Short mmCIF file of C-alpha atoms in Angstrom, two decimals:
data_model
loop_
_atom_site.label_atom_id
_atom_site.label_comp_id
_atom_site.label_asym_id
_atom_site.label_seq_id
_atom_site.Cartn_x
_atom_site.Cartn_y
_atom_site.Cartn_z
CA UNK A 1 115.13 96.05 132.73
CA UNK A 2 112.57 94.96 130.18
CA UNK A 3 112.64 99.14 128.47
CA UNK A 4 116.31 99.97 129.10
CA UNK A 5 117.58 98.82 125.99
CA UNK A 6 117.20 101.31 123.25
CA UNK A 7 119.27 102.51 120.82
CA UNK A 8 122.10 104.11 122.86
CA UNK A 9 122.00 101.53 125.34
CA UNK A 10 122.96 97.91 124.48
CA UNK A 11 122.61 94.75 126.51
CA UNK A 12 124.62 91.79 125.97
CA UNK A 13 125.28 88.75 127.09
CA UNK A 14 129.51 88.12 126.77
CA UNK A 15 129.58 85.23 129.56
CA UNK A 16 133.46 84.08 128.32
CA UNK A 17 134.56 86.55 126.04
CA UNK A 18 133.08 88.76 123.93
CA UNK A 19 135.16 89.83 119.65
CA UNK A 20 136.95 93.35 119.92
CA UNK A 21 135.35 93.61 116.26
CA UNK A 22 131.91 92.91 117.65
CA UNK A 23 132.39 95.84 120.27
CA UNK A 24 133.85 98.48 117.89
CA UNK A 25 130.73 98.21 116.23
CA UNK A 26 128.31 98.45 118.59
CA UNK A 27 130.40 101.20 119.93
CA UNK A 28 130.38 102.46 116.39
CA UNK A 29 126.59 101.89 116.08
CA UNK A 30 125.41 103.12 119.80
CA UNK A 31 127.62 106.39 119.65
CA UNK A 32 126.19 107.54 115.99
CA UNK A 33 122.50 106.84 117.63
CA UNK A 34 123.83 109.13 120.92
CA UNK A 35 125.36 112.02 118.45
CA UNK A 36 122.29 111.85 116.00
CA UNK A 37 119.66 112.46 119.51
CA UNK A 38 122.15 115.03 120.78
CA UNK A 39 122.93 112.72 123.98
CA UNK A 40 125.89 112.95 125.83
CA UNK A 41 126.82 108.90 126.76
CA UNK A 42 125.73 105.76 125.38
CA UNK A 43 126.11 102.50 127.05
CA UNK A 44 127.33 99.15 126.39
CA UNK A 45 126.43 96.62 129.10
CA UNK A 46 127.91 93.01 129.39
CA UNK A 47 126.14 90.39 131.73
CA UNK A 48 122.77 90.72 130.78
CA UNK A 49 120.86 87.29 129.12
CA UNK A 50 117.54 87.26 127.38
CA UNK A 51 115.34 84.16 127.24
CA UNK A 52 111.99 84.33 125.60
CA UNK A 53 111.81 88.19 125.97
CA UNK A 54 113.03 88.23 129.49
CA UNK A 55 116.24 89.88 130.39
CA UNK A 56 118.48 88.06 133.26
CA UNK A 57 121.70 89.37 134.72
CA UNK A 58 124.05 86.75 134.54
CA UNK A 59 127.10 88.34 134.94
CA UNK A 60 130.07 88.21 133.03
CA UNK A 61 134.05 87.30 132.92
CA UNK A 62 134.84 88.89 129.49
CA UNK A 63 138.23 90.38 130.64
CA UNK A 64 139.33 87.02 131.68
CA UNK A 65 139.31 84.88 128.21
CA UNK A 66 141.85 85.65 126.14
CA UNK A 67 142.14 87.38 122.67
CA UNK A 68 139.01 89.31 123.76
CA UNK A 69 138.68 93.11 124.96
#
């Protein structure tokens, strides 16, 4: 897990909720990187933590807190 984030893939956290501004852009941001390397699909990916430089899959329950995508 430690290489798969890069610059059309994006790992985050979003354990309650997660801003429908905060994921336009890094929709925004993560589709310009796929277009500009001439890659067909980018990916977003919820449920992932990182403590000191270690990524842990902690789930998520984003769809379930209101207000948020």
């Amino acid at each position: 897990m430690e290489r798969w984030e890069h610059e059309i893939v994006e790992l985050k956290e979003a354990k309650g909720g997660y801003d429908a501004d905060k994921i336009g852009c890094y929709f925004s941001e993560i589709s310009n990187e796929a277009n500009l390397r001439n890659q067909q699909y980018d990916w977003l990916v919820f449920g992932i933590s990182e403590k000191d430089k270690i990524k842990h899959v902690v789930g998520t329950a984003y769809k379930k807190a209101s207000g948020f995508v």
